[in-house]
Coordinates of C-alpha atoms and ligand atoms in Angstrom, one line a residue:
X1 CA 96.1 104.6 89.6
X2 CA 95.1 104.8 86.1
X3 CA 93.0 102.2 84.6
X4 CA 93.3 102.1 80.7
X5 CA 89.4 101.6 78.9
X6 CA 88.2 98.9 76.1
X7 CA 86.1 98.8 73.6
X8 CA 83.3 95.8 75.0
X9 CA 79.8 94.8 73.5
X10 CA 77.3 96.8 75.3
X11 CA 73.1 96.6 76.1
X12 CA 73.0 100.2 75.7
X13 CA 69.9 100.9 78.0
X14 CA 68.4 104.8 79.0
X15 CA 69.2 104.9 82.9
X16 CA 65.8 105.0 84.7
X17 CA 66.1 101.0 83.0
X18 CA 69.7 100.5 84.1
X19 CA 68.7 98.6 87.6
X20 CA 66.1 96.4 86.2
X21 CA 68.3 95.7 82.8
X22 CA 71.5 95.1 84.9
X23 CA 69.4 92.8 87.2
X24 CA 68.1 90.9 83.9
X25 CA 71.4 90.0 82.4
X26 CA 73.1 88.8 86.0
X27 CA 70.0 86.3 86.4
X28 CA 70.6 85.6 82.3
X29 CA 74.4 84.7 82.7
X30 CA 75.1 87.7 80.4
X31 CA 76.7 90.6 82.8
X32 CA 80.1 91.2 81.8
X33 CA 80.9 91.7 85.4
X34 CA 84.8 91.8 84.7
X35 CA 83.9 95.6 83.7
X36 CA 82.5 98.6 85.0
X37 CA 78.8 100.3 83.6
X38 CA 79.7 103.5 82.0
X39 CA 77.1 106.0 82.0
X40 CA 77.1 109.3 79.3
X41 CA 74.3 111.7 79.5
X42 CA 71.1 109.9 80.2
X43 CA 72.2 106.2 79.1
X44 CA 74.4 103.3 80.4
X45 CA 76.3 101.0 78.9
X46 CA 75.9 97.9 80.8
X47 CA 79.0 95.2 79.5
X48 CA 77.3 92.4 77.6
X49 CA 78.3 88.8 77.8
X50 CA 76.3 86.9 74.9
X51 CA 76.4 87.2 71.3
X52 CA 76.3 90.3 69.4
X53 CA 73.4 89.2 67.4
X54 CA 71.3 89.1 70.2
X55 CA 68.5 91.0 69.8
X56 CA 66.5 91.6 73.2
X57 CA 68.8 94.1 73.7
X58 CA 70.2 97.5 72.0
X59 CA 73.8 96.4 71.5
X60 CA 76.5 99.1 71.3
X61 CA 80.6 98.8 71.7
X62 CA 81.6 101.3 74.2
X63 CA 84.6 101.7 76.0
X64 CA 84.8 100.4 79.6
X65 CA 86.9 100.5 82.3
X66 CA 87.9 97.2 84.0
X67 CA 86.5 96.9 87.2
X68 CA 89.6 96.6 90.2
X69 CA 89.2 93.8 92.3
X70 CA 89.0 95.5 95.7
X71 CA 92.1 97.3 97.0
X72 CA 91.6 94.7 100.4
X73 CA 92.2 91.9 98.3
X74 CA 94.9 93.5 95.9
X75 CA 96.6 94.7 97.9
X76 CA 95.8 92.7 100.9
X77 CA 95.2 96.1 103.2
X78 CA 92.6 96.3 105.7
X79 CA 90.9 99.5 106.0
X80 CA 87.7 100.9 108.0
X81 CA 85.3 102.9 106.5
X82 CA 83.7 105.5 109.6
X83 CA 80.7 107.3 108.3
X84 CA 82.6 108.7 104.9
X85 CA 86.2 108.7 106.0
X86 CA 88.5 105.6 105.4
X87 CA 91.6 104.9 107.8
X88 CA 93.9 102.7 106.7
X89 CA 96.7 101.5 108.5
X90 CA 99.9 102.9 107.1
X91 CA 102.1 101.1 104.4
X92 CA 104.8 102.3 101.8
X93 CA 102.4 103.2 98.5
X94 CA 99.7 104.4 100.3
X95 CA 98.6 107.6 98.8
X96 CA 98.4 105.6 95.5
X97 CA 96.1 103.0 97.1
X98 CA 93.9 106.4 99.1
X99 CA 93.2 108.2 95.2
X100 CA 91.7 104.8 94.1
X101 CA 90.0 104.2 97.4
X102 CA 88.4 107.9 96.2
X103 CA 87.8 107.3 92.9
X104 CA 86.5 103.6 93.5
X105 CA 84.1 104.4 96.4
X106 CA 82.0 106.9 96.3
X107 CA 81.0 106.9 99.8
X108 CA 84.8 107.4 101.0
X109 CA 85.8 111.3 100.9
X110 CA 88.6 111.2 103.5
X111 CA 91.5 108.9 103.4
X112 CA 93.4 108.9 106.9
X113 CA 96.7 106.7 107.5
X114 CA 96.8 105.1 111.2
X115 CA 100.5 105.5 112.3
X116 CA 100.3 103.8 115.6
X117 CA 97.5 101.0 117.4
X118 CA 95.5 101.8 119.4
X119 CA 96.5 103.5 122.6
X120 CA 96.4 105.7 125.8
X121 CA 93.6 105.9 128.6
X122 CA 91.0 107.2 125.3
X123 CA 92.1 104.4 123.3
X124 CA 92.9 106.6 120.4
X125 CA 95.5 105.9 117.3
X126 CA 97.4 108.8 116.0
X127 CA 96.1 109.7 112.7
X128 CA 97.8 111.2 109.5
X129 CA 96.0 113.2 106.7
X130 CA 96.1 110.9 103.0
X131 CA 93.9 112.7 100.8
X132 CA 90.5 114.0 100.1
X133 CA 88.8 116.4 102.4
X134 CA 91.3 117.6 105.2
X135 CA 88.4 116.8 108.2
X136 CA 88.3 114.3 111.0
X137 CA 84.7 114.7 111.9
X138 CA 81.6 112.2 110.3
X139 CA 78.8 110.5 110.9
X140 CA 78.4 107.2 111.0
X141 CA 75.6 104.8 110.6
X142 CA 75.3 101.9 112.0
X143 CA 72.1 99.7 112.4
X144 CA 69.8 102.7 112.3
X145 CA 71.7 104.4 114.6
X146 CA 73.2 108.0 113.5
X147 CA 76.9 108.5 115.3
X148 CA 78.8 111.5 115.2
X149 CA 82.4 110.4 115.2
X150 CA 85.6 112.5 115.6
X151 CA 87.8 109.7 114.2
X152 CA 91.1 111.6 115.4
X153 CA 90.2 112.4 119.1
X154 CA 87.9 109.4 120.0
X155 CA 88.2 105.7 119.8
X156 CA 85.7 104.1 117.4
X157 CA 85.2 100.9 115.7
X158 CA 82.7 99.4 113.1
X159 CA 84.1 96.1 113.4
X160 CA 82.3 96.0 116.6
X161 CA 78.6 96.4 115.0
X162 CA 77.5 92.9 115.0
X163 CA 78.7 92.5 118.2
X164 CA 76.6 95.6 119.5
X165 CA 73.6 93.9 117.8
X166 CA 74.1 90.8 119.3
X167 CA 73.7 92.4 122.6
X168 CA 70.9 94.4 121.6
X169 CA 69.0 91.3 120.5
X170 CA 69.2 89.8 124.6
X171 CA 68.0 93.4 126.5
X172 CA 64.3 93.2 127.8
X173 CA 62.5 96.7 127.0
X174 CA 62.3 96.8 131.4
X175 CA 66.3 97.0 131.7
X176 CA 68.1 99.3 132.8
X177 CA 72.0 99.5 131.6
X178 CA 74.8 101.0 132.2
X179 CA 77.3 101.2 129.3
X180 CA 80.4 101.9 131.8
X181 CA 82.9 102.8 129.0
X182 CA 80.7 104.5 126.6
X183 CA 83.0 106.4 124.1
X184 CA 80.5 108.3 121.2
X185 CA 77.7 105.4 122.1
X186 CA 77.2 103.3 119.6
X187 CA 76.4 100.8 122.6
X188 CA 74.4 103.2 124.7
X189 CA 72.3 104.6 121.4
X190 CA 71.6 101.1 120.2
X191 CA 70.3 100.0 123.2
X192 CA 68.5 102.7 124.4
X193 CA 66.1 102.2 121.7
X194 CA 65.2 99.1 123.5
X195 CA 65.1 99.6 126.9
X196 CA 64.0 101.7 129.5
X197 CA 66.7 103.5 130.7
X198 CA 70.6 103.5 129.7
X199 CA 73.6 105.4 131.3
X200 CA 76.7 105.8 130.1
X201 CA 80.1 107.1 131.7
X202 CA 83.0 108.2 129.2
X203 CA 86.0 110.4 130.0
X204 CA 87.1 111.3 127.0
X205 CA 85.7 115.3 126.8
X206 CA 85.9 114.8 122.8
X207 CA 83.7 111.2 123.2
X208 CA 81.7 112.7 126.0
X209 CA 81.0 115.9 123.3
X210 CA 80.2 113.2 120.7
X211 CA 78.1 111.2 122.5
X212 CA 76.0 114.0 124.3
X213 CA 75.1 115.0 120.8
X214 CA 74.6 111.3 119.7
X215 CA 71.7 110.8 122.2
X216 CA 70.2 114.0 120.8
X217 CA 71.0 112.9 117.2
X218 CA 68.8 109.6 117.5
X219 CA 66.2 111.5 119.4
X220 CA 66.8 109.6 123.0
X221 CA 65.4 110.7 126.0
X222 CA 66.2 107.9 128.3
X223 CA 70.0 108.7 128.6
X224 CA 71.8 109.5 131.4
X225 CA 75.5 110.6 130.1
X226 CA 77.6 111.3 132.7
X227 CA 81.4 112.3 132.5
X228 CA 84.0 111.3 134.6
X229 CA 86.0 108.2 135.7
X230 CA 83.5 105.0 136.0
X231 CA 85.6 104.4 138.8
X232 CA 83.9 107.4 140.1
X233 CA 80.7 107.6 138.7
X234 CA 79.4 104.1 139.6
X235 CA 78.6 104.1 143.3
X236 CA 76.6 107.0 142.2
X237 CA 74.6 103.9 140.6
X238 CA 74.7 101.2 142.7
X239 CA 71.8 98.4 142.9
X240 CA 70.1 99.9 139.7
X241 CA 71.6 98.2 136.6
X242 CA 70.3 95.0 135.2
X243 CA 72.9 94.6 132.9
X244 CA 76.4 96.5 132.6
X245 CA 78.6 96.7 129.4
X246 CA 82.6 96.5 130.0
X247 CA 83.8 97.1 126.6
X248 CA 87.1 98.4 127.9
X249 CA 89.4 95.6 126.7
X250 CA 92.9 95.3 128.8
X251 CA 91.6 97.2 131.9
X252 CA 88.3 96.1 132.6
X253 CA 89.1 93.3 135.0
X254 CA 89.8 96.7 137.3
X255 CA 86.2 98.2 136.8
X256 CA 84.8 94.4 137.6
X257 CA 83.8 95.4 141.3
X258 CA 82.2 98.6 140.3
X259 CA 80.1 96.5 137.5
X260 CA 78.7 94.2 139.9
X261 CA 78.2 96.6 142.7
X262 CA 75.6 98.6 140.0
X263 CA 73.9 95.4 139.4
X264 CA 70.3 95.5 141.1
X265 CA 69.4 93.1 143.8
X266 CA 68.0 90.4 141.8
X267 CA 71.3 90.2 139.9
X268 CA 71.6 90.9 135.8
X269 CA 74.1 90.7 133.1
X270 CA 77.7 91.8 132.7
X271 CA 79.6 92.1 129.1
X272 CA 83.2 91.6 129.7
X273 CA 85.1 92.3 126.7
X274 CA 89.0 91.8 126.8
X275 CA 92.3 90.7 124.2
X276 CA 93.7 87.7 125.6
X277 CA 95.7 84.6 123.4
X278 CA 93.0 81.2 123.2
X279 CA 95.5 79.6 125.5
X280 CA 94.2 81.9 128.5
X281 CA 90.6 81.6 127.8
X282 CA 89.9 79.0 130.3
X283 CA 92.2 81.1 132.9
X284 CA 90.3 84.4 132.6
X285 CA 86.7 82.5 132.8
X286 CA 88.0 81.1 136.2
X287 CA 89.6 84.8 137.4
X288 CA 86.8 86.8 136.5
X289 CA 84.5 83.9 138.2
X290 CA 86.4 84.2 141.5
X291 CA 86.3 87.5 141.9
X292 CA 82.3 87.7 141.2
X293 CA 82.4 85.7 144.4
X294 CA 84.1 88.3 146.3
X295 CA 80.9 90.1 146.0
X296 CA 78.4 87.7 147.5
X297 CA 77.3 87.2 144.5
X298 CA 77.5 84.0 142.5
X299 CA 77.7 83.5 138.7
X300 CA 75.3 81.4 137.5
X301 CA 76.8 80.7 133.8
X302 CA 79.1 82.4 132.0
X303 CA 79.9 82.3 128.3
X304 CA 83.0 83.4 126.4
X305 CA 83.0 84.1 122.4
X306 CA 85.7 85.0 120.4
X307 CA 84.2 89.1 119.2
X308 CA 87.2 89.3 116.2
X309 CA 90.7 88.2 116.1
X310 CA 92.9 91.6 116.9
X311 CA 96.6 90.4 116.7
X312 CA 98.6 87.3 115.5
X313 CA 96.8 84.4 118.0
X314 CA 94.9 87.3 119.9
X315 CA 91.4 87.8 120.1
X316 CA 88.9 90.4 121.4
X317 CA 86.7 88.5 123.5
X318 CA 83.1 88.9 125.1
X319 CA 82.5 87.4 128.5
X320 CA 78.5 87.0 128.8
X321 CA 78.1 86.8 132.4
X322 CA 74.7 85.9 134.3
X323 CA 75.1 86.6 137.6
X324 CA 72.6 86.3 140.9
X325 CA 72.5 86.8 144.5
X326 CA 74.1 84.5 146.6
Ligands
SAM1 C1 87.5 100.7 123.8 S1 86.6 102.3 123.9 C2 85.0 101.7 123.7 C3 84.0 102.8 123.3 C4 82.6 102.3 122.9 N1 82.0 101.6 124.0 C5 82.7 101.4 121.7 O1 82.3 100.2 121.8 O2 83.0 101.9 120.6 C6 86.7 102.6 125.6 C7 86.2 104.0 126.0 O3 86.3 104.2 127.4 C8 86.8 105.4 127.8 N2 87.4 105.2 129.1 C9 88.6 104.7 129.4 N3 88.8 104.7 130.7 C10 87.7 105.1 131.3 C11 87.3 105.3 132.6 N4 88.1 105.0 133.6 N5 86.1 105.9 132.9 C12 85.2 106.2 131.8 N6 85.6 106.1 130.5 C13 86.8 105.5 130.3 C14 87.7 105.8 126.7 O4 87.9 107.2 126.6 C15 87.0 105.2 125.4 O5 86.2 106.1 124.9

């Protein structure tokens, strides 16, 4: 989209200044912040708010470009940015909105359209080249973790990041946990930094590839990856986990046996995550409760937070479940 430049009072400032300059006039009221800094050879031109015969500055016009309000709230898209590609959920206009996402962000080099939620056993959406470099493949960082992600052959989300650090703020550095649904990791690598041993299980060959590299990506050496169904896997692990993480929304409630079967005699953690409308909160709290108790084990509190809404009136929710011997 192109943006037409005017001619706007500048503090024309050489650049290893800009920061401090720019820093200056925002705590002084005088950043002209309806414009972009232009920067030509070793100077910037930093748009200037007060008079022109100020004279703490070196005051200059220059022609500026306005800065764009952000395409989310223009345009009223939602987007996520995965290491340096953007995906954006298809709409009519959008390779004119994916060139500004380029130009505008110099992080983003991909822009990839999202033709369909997501979907399948992998919990993948199918993907559609936009423009900028014709790759699926990044890495993305998320609370000083470094995660490889294939964004066309794996399921990933960053909206999930403060979520994975609220669980890494509640694991003891003696835990051991099993991430039973792992994808690339970005549960497992978090906290693994933390505690003393995690496994994962993922099926996915392209996650499993991703996530195999992840643990050697963040240096880990406490990871047990395992491929294959969790179904599986975990009476390979029963008894041993002192907390479990069941972020496999619409199917977990299957895998709940196998979770509490892994948990170690003394009894641990479980972190259901599901989609459900507010109206079956209190419905789900009681299922997932009754079938603990198939397992002679008892709950002994169990807490549900809304993680993010995900569709009109439904929510992706966490289940924090403390559970103990009978
Ligand atoms: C919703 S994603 C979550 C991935 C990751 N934990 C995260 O938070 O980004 C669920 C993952 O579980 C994997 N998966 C689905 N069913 C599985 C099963 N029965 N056994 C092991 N992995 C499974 C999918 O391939 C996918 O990578």
């Amino acid at each position: 989209m192109p943006v037409s430049a005017k001619k706007k009072l500048c503090v024309n400032v050489p650049k290893h200044e800009g920061e401090r300059v720019r820093k200056e006039l925002k705590e002084l009221g005088l950043l002209d912040e309806r414009y972009s800094i232009e920067e030509r050879r070793d100077r910037l031109y930093i748009p200037f708010k007060g008079e022109s015969n100020e004279v703490r500055y070196d005051l200059e016009p220059c022609a500026l470009k306005p800065r764009l309000q952000p395409l989310r709230k223009r345009l009223g898209i939602r987007y996520d940015v995965i290491g340096d590609i953007a995906v954006i959920d298809w709409f009519d206009g959008i390779l004119a909105a994916a060139r500004e996402l380029l130009q505008t962000r110099r992080d983003v080099k991909v822009v990839l359209a999202a033709v369909s939620g997501v979907g399948g056993e992998y919990r993948l959406k199918d993907l559609v080249f936009v423009a900028g470099e014709r790759r699926t493949e990044t890495v993305h960082k998320e609370y000083g973790s470094r995660l490889q992600v294939d964004v066309a052959s794996v399921y990933f989300s960053p909206r999930l990041a403060t979520e994975r650090h609220r669980i890494a703020e509640l694991v003891q550095s003696s835990e051991t946990v099993v991430d039973m649904f792992a994808g690339v990791g970005p549960f497992t690598i978090l906290l693994a930094k933390k505690v003393k041993k995690g496994i994962a299980f993922e099926k996915n060959p392209d996650a499993f590839r991703c996530l195999k590299n992840n643990i050697e990506l963040n240096r880990l050496h406490n990871v047990e990856a395992c491929f294959g169904n969790a179904k599986d896997l975990a009476p390979k692990f029963r008894g041993v986990a002192d907390r479990v993480i069941m972020n496999l929304p619409h199917s977990a409630f299957d895998f709940l046996c196998d979770a509490v079967t892994m948990l170690s005699g003394s009894g641990g953690f479980v972190h259901y995550y599901d989609v459900k409308p507010e109206n079956e909160f209190h419905r789900t709290i009681e299922i997932v409760k009754e079938a603990v108790g198939r397992f002679d084990r008892t709950v002994d509190g169990i807490r549900l937070k809304k993680v993010r809404s995900y569709a009109p009136r439904q929510y992706h929710i966490v289940l924090d479940i403390k559970i103990s011997p009978r």
